[in-house]
Coordinates of C-alpha atoms in Angstrom, one line a residue:
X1 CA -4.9 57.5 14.8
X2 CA -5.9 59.7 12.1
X3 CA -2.3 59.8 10.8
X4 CA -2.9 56.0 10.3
X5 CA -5.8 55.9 9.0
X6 CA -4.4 58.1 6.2
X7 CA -1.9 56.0 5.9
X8 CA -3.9 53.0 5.1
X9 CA -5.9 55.0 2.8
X10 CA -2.3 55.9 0.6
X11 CA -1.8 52.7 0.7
X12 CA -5.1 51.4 -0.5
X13 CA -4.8 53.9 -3.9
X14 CA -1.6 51.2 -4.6
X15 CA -4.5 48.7 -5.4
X16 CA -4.9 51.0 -8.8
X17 CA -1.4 49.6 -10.5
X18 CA -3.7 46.2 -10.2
X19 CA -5.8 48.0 -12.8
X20 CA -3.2 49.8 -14.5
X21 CA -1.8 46.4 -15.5
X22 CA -4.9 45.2 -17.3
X23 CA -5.2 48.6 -19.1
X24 CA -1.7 48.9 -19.7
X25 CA -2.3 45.2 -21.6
X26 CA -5.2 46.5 -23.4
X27 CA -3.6 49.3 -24.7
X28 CA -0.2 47.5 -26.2
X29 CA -2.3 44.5 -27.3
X30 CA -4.5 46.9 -29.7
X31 CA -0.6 48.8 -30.7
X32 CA 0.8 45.6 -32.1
X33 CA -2.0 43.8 -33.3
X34 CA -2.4 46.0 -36.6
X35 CA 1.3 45.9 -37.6
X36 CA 1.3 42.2 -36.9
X37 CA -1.9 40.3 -38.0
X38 CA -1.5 41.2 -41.5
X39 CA 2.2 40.7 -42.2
X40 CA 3.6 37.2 -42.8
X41 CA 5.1 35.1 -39.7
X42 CA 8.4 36.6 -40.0
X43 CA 10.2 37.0 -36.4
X44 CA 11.8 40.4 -37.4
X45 CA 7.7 41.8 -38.2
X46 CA 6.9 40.5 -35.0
X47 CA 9.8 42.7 -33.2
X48 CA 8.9 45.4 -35.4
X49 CA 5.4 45.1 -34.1
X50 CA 6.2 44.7 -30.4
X51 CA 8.8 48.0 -30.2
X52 CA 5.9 50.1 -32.5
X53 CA 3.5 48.8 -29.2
X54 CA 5.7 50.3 -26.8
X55 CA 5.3 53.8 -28.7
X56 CA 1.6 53.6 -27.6
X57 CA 2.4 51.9 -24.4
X58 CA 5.4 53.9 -23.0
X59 CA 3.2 57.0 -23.0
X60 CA 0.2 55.8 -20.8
X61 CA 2.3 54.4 -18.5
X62 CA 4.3 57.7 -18.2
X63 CA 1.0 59.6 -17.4
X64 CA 0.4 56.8 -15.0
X65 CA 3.7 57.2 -13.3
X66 CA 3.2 60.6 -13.0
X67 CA -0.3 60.3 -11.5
X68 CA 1.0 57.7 -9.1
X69 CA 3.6 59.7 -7.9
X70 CA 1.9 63.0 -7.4
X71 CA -1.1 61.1 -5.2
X72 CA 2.2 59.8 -3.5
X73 CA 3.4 62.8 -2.4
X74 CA 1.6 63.3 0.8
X75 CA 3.1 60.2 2.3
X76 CA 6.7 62.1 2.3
X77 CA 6.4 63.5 5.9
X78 CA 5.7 60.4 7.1
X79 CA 8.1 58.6 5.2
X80 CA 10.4 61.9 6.7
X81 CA 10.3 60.1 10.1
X82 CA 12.4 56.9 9.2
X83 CA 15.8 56.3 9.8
X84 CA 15.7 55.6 5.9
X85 CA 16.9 57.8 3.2
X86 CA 14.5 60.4 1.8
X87 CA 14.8 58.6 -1.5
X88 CA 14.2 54.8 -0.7
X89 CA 10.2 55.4 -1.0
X90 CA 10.7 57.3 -4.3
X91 CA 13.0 54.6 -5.2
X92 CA 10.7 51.4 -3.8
X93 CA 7.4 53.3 -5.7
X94 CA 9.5 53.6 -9.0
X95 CA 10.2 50.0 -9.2
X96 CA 6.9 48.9 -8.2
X97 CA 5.6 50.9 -11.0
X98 CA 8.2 49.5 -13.2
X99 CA 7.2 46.0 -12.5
X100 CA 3.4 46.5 -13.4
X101 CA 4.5 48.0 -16.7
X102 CA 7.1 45.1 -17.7
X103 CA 3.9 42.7 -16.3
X104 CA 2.1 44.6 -18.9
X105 CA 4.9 44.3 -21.3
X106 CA 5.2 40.5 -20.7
X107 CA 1.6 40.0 -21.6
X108 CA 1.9 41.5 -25.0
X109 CA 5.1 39.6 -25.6
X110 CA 3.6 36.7 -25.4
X111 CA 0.7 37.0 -27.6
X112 CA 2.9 37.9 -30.1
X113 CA 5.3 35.7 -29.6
X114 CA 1.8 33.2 -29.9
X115 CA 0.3 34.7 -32.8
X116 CA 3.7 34.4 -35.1
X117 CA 4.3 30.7 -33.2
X118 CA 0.9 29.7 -34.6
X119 CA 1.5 30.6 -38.1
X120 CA 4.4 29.0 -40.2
X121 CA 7.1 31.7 -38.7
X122 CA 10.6 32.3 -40.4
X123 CA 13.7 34.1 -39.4
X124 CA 14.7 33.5 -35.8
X125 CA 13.4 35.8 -32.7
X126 CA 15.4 38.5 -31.5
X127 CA 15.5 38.5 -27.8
X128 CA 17.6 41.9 -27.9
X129 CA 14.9 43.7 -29.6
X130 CA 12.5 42.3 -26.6
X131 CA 14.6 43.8 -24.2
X132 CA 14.8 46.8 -26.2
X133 CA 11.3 47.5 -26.1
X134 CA 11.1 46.6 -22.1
X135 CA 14.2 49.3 -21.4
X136 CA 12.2 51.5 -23.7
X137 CA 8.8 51.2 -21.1
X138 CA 11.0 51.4 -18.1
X139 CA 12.3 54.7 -19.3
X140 CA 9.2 56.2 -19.9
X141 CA 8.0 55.0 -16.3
X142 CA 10.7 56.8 -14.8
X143 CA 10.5 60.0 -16.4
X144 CA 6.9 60.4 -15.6
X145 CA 7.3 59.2 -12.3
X146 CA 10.2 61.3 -11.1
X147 CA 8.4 64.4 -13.3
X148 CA 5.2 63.8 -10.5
X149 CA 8.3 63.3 -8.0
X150 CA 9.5 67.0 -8.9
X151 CA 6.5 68.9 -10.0
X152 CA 3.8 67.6 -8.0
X153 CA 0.6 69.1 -9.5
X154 CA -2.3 67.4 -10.9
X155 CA -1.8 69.0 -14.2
X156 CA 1.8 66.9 -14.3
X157 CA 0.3 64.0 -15.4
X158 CA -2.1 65.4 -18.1
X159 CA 1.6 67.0 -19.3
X160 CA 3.4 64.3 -19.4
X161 CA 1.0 62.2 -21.4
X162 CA 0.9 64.3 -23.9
X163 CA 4.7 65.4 -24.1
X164 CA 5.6 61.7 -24.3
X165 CA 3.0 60.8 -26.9
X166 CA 3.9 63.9 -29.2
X167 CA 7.8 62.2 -28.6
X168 CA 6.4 59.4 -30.2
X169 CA 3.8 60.7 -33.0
X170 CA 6.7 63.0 -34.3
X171 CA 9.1 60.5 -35.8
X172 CA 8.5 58.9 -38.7
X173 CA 10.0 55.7 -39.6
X174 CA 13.5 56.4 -42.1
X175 CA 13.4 59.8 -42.2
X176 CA 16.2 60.2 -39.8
X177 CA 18.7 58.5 -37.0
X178 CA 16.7 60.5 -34.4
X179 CA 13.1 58.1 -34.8
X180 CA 15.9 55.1 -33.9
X181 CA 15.7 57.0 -30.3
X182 CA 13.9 54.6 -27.7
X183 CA 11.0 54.6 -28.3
X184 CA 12.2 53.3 -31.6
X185 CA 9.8 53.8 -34.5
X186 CA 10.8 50.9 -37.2
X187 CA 8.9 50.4 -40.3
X188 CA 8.2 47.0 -42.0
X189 CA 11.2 44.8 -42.2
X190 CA 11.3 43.1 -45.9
X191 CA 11.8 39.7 -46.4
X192 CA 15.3 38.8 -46.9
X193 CA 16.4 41.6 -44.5
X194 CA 17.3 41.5 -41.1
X195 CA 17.2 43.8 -38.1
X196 CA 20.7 45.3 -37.4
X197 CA 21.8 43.7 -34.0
X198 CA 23.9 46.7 -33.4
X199 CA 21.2 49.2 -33.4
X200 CA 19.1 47.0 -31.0
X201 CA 22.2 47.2 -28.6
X202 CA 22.2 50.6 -28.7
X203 CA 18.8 51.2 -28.1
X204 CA 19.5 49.5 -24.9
X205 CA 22.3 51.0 -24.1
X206 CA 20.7 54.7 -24.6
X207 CA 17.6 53.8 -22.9
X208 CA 19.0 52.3 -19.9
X209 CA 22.6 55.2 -19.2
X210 CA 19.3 57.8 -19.6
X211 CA 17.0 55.7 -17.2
X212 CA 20.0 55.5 -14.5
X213 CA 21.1 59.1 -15.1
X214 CA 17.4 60.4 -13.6
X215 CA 17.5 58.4 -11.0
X216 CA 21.2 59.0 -9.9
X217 CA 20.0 62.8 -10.7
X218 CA 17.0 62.2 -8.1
X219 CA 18.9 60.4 -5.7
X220 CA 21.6 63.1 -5.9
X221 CA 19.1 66.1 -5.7
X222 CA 17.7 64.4 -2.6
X223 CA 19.9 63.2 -0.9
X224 CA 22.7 65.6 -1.4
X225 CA 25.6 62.5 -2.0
X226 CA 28.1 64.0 -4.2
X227 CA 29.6 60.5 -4.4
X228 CA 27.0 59.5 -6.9
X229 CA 28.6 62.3 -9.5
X230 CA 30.5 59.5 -11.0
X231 CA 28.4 57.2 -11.9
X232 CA 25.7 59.7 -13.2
X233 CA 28.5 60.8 -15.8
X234 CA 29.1 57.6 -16.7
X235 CA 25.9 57.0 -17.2
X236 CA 25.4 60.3 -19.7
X237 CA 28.7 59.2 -21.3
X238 CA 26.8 56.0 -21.7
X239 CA 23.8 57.7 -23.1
X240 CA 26.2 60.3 -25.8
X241 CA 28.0 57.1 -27.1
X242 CA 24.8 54.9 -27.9
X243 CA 23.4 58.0 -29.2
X244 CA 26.7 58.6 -31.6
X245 CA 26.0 55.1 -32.3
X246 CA 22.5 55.3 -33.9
X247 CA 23.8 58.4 -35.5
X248 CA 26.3 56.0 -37.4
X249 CA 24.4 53.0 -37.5
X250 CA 24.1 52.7 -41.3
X251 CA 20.8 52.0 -41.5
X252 CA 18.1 49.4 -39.5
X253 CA 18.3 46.2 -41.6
X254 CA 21.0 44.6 -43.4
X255 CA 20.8 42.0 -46.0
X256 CA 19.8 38.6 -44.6
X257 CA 20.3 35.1 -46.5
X258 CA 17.6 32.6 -45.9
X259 CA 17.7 29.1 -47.6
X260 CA 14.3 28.7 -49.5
X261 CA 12.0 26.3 -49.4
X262 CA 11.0 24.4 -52.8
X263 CA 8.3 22.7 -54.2
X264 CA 10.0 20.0 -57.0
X265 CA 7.4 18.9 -59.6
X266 CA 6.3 19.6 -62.2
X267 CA 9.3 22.6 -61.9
X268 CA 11.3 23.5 -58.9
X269 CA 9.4 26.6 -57.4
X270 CA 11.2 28.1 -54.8
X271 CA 10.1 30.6 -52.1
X272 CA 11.4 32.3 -49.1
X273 CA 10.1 30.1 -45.7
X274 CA 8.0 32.6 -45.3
X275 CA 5.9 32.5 -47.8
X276 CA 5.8 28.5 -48.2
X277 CA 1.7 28.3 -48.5
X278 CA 1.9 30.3 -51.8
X279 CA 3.9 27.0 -53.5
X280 CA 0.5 25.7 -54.5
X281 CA -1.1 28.3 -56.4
X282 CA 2.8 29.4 -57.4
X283 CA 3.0 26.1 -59.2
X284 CA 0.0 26.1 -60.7
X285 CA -0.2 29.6 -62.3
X286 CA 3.6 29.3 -63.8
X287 CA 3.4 25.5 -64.9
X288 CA 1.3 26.8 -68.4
X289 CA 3.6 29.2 -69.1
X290 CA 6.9 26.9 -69.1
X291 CA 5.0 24.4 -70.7
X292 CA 4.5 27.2 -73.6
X293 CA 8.3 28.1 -73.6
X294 CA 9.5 24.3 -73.7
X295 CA 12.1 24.1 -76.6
X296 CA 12.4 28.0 -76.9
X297 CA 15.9 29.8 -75.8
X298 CA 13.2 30.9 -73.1
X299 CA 12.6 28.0 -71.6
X300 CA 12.9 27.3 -67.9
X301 CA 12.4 24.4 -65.3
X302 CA 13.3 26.5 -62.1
X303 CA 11.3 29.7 -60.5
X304 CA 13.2 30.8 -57.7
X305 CA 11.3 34.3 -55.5
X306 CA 14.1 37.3 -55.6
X307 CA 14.9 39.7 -52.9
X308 CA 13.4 43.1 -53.9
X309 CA 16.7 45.0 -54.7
X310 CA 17.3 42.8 -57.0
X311 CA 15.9 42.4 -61.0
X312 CA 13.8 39.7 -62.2
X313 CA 14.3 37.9 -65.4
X314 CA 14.9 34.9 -66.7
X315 CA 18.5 33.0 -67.7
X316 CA 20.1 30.3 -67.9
X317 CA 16.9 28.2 -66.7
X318 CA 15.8 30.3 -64.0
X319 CA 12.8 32.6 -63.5
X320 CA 13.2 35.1 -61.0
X321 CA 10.3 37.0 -59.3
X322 CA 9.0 38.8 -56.9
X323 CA 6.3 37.9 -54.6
X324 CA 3.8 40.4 -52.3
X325 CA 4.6 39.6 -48.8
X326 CA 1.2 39.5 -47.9
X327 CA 0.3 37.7 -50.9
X328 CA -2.5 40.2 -52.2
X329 CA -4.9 38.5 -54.3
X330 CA -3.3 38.3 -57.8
X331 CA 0.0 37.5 -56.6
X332 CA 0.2 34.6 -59.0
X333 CA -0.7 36.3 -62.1
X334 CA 1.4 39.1 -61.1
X335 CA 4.7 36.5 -60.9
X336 CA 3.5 35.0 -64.3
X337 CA 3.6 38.5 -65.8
X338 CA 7.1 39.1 -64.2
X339 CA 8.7 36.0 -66.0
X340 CA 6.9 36.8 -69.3
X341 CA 8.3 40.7 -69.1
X342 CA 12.1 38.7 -68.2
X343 CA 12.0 37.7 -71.7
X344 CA 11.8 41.0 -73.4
X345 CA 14.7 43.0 -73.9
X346 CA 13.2 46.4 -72.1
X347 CA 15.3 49.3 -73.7
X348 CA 14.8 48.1 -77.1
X349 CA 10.8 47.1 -76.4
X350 CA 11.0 50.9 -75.2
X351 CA 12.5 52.6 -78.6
X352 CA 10.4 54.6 -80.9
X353 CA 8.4 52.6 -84.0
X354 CA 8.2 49.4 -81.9
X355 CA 4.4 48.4 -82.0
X356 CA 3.7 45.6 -79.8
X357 CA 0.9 44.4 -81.8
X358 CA 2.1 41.2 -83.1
X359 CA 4.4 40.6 -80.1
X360 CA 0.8 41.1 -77.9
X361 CA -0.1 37.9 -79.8
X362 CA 2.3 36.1 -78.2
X363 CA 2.0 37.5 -75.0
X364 CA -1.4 36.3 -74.6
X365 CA -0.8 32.9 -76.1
X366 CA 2.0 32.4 -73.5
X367 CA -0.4 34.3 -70.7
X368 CA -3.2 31.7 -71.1
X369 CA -5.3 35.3 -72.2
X370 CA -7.8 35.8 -75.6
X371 CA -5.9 37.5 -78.3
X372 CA -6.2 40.8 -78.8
X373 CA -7.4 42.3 -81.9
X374 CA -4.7 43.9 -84.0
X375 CA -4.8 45.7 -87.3
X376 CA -3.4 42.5 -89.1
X377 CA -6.5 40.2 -88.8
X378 CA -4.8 37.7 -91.5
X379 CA -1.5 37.7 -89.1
X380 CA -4.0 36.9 -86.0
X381 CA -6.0 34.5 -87.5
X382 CA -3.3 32.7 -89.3
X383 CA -1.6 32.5 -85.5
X384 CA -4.6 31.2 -84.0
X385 CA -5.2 28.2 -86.2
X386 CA -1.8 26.9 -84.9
X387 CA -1.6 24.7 -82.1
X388 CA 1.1 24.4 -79.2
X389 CA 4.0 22.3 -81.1
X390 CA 4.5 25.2 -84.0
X391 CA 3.7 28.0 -81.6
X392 CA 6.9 26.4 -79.9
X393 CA 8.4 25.5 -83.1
X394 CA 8.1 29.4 -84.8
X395 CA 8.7 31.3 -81.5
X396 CA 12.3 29.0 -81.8
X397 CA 13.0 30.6 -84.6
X398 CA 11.5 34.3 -84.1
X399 CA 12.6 34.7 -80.4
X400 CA 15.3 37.4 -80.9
X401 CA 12.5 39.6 -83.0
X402 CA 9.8 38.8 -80.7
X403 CA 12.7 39.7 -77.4
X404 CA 13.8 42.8 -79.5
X405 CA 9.5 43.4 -79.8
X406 CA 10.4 43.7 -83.6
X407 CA 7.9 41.2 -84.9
X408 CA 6.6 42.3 -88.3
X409 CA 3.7 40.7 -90.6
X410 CA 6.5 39.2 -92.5
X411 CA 7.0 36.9 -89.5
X412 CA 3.9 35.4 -89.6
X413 CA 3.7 34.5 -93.7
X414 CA 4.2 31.0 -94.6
X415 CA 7.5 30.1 -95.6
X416 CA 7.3 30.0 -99.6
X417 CA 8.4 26.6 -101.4
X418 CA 11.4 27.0 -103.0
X419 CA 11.9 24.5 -106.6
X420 CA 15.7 23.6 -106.9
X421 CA 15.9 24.0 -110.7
X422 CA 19.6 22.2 -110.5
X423 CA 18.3 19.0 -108.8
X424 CA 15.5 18.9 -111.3
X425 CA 17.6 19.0 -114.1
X426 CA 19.5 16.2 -112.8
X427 CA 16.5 14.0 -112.5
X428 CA 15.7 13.9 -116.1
X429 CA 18.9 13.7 -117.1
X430 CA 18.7 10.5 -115.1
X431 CA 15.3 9.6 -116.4
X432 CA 17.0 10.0 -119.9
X433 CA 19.7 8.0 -118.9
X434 CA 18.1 4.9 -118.3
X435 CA 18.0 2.4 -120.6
X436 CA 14.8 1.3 -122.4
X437 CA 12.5 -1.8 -121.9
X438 CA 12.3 -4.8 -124.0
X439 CA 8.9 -3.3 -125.3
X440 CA 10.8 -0.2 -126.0
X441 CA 13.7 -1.6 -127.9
X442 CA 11.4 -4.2 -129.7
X443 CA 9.6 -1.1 -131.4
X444 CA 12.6 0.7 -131.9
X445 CA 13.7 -2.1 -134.3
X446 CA 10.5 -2.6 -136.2
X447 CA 11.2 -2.0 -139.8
X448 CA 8.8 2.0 -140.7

């Protein structure tokens, strides 16, 4: 009776993975919310943010595990007693607490699956990198678990906890293949880049061939079944080859295409899908400037955003800029300063004896900004009086000097009149050539 009642008692302590499944929640909810609420609604973030939550959530439910299994351990003499194998309870516990962490897992899945849904998302998901992240938890569970299973002393779990969270605090993002080891560590994924689906795969891969390696490992060192050999070295061979394969992976991201989305008048403004609420204020802030250039070889009706790799600048037409992905406040001026910069030639603006006094004129007539004050005050006033129309009209014709940042005060002299002595001469010759009028020829023949 009192072996019973002990019994029940075990059996009661189960109730706790009821509360490890709320805590378990809690914790990944507060991992992933930081990387994710303040990026854009890009499906590759949100991966990003779910496998960084498993780096905070695959420890706690290690020292769980661990925990669990060492409270466990007194039920193995009675377990001892079935007709069942020594390992089926270790086995039936280990995918119980497997279950309440992918429960766990599933919750913050979906709210950030919800959070990016309620946004205007982009990309597409990646249910690999999902998975992933799940095979990365269910690793974690196991090795604490079956650590508890071999070394049951209370200080197991404390160890654990801490020897999985330092496994995860020590690898930084890009430093080297070894932070792509489950529990990945991936830093923010740029728009117009992609997660690489190989290295997703491989995650799984390594994460699952280690997961059924300490288990066939357990079951072996329980049960004593040399059959299971076999399988346990296909699963390390498993494990060495996805491991070789994030050694040669190439990197996390690859270049990813995406068709922009465009805003057509008064210009074409074109963004990545992204970043589609910035069209407004794009337009606005960029529409002065082309109005300024209008009739000038710099002169464009198209603004299309750039991936980062590659240089803005502005040709045939076409502005190209960079945007913030979480559009900072400025972002606007910022793109306006990056088209206005595209029309200066950079290594010669850069050369020695190349004041940009009276080019600054010009920038801030084309940047909507007060002139600044220059040595030349006869060069800035004489520039101020004109309006838009011969603005346009004289940066025509001094665009190479003002590209080249080789604007002088000669540039900004009126043009002197120039007399054609030839075509004067030939007018009074014709004035002389005409014949005179009656009055004229009646007093030319008047007697003296």
């Amino acid at each position: 009776m009192s072996d019973l009642g002990r019994v029940l008692r075990l059996d009661a302590r189960r109730s706790a993975l009821l509360v490890a499944v709320p805590i378990l929640s809690a914790v990944g909810t507060a991992a992933a919310g930081p990387p994710l609420l303040p990026s854009v609604a890009y499906w590759d973030n949100s991966v990003v943010a779910l496998l960084n939550a498993v780096r905070f959530l695959g420890p706690a439910a290690a020292g769980l595990a661990a925990w669990t299994a060492v409270r466990e351990r007194p039920l193995d003499y009675l377990r001892d007693l079935t007709a069942r194998s020594p390992a089926t309870g270790a086995l039936l516990d280990l995918l119980l607490l497997s279950a309440a962490a992918l429960a766990s897992y599933l919750v913050v899945t979906a709210l950030v699956v919800a959070v990016t849904l309620l946004r205007q998302e982009a990309g597409h998901p990646h249910p690999l990198g999902v998975v992933a992240g799940a095979g990365a938890l269910v690793l974690h569970v196991a090795v604490g678990y079956l650590a508890g299973r071999v070394v049951p002393h209370r200080a197991t779990a404390a160890v654990v906890l801490a020897v999985t969270a330092l496994w995860a605090a020590v690898r930084v993002p890009g430093t080297s293949w070894l932070s792509l080891l489950p529990p990945a560590a991936f830093s923010r994924i740029h728009l117009f880049t992609t997660l690489r689906a190989g290295v997703l795969a491989y995650q799984v891969l390594w994460a699952s061939g280690l997961t059924a390696a300490l288990v066939l490992g357990y079951v072996l060192w329980a049960t004593r079944r040399f059959l299971l050999v076999l399988p346990l070295t296909l699963a390390l061979a498993a494990t060495g080859g996805a491991t070789l394969g994030l050694r040669d992976a190439g990197g996390t991201v690859a270049p990813a295409p995406a068709e922009r989305v465009c805003r057509e008048w008064p210009l074409t403004v074109c963004v990545h899908p992204a970043l589609r609420a910035a069209l407004p204020s794009l337009m606005t802030a960029v529409t002065p400037l082309a109005a300024r250039l209008r009739g000038t070889p710099g002169a464009f009706t198209r603004v299309e955003q750039l991936p980062g790799w590659t240089p803005t600048g502005v040709a045939d037409g076409v502005a190209g800029i960079h945007l913030d992905e979480d559009l900072s406040p400025g972002y606007q001026e910022r793109a306006v300063r990056q088209i206005r910069d595209g029309l200066l030639n950079a290594s010669a603006c850069a050369a020695p004896g190349r004041p940009r006094g009276y080019g600054s004129l010009v920038d801030a007539w084309l940047l909507g900004e007060q002139p600044p004050a220059i040595r030349d005050a006869v060069a800035a006033r004489r520039f101020g009086s004109w309006d838009d129309d011969r603005r346009r009209a004289w940066l025509r014709r001094h665009f190479a000097g003002y590209r080249a940042c080789a604007l002088g005060p000669a540039d900004f002299r009126p043009a002197p009149r120039r007399v054609h002595r030839g075509a004067g001469r030939t007018a009074r010759d014709a004035h002389r050539a005409v014949p005179a009028g009656p009055r004229e020829l009646g007093s030319a023949s008047s007697p003296a």
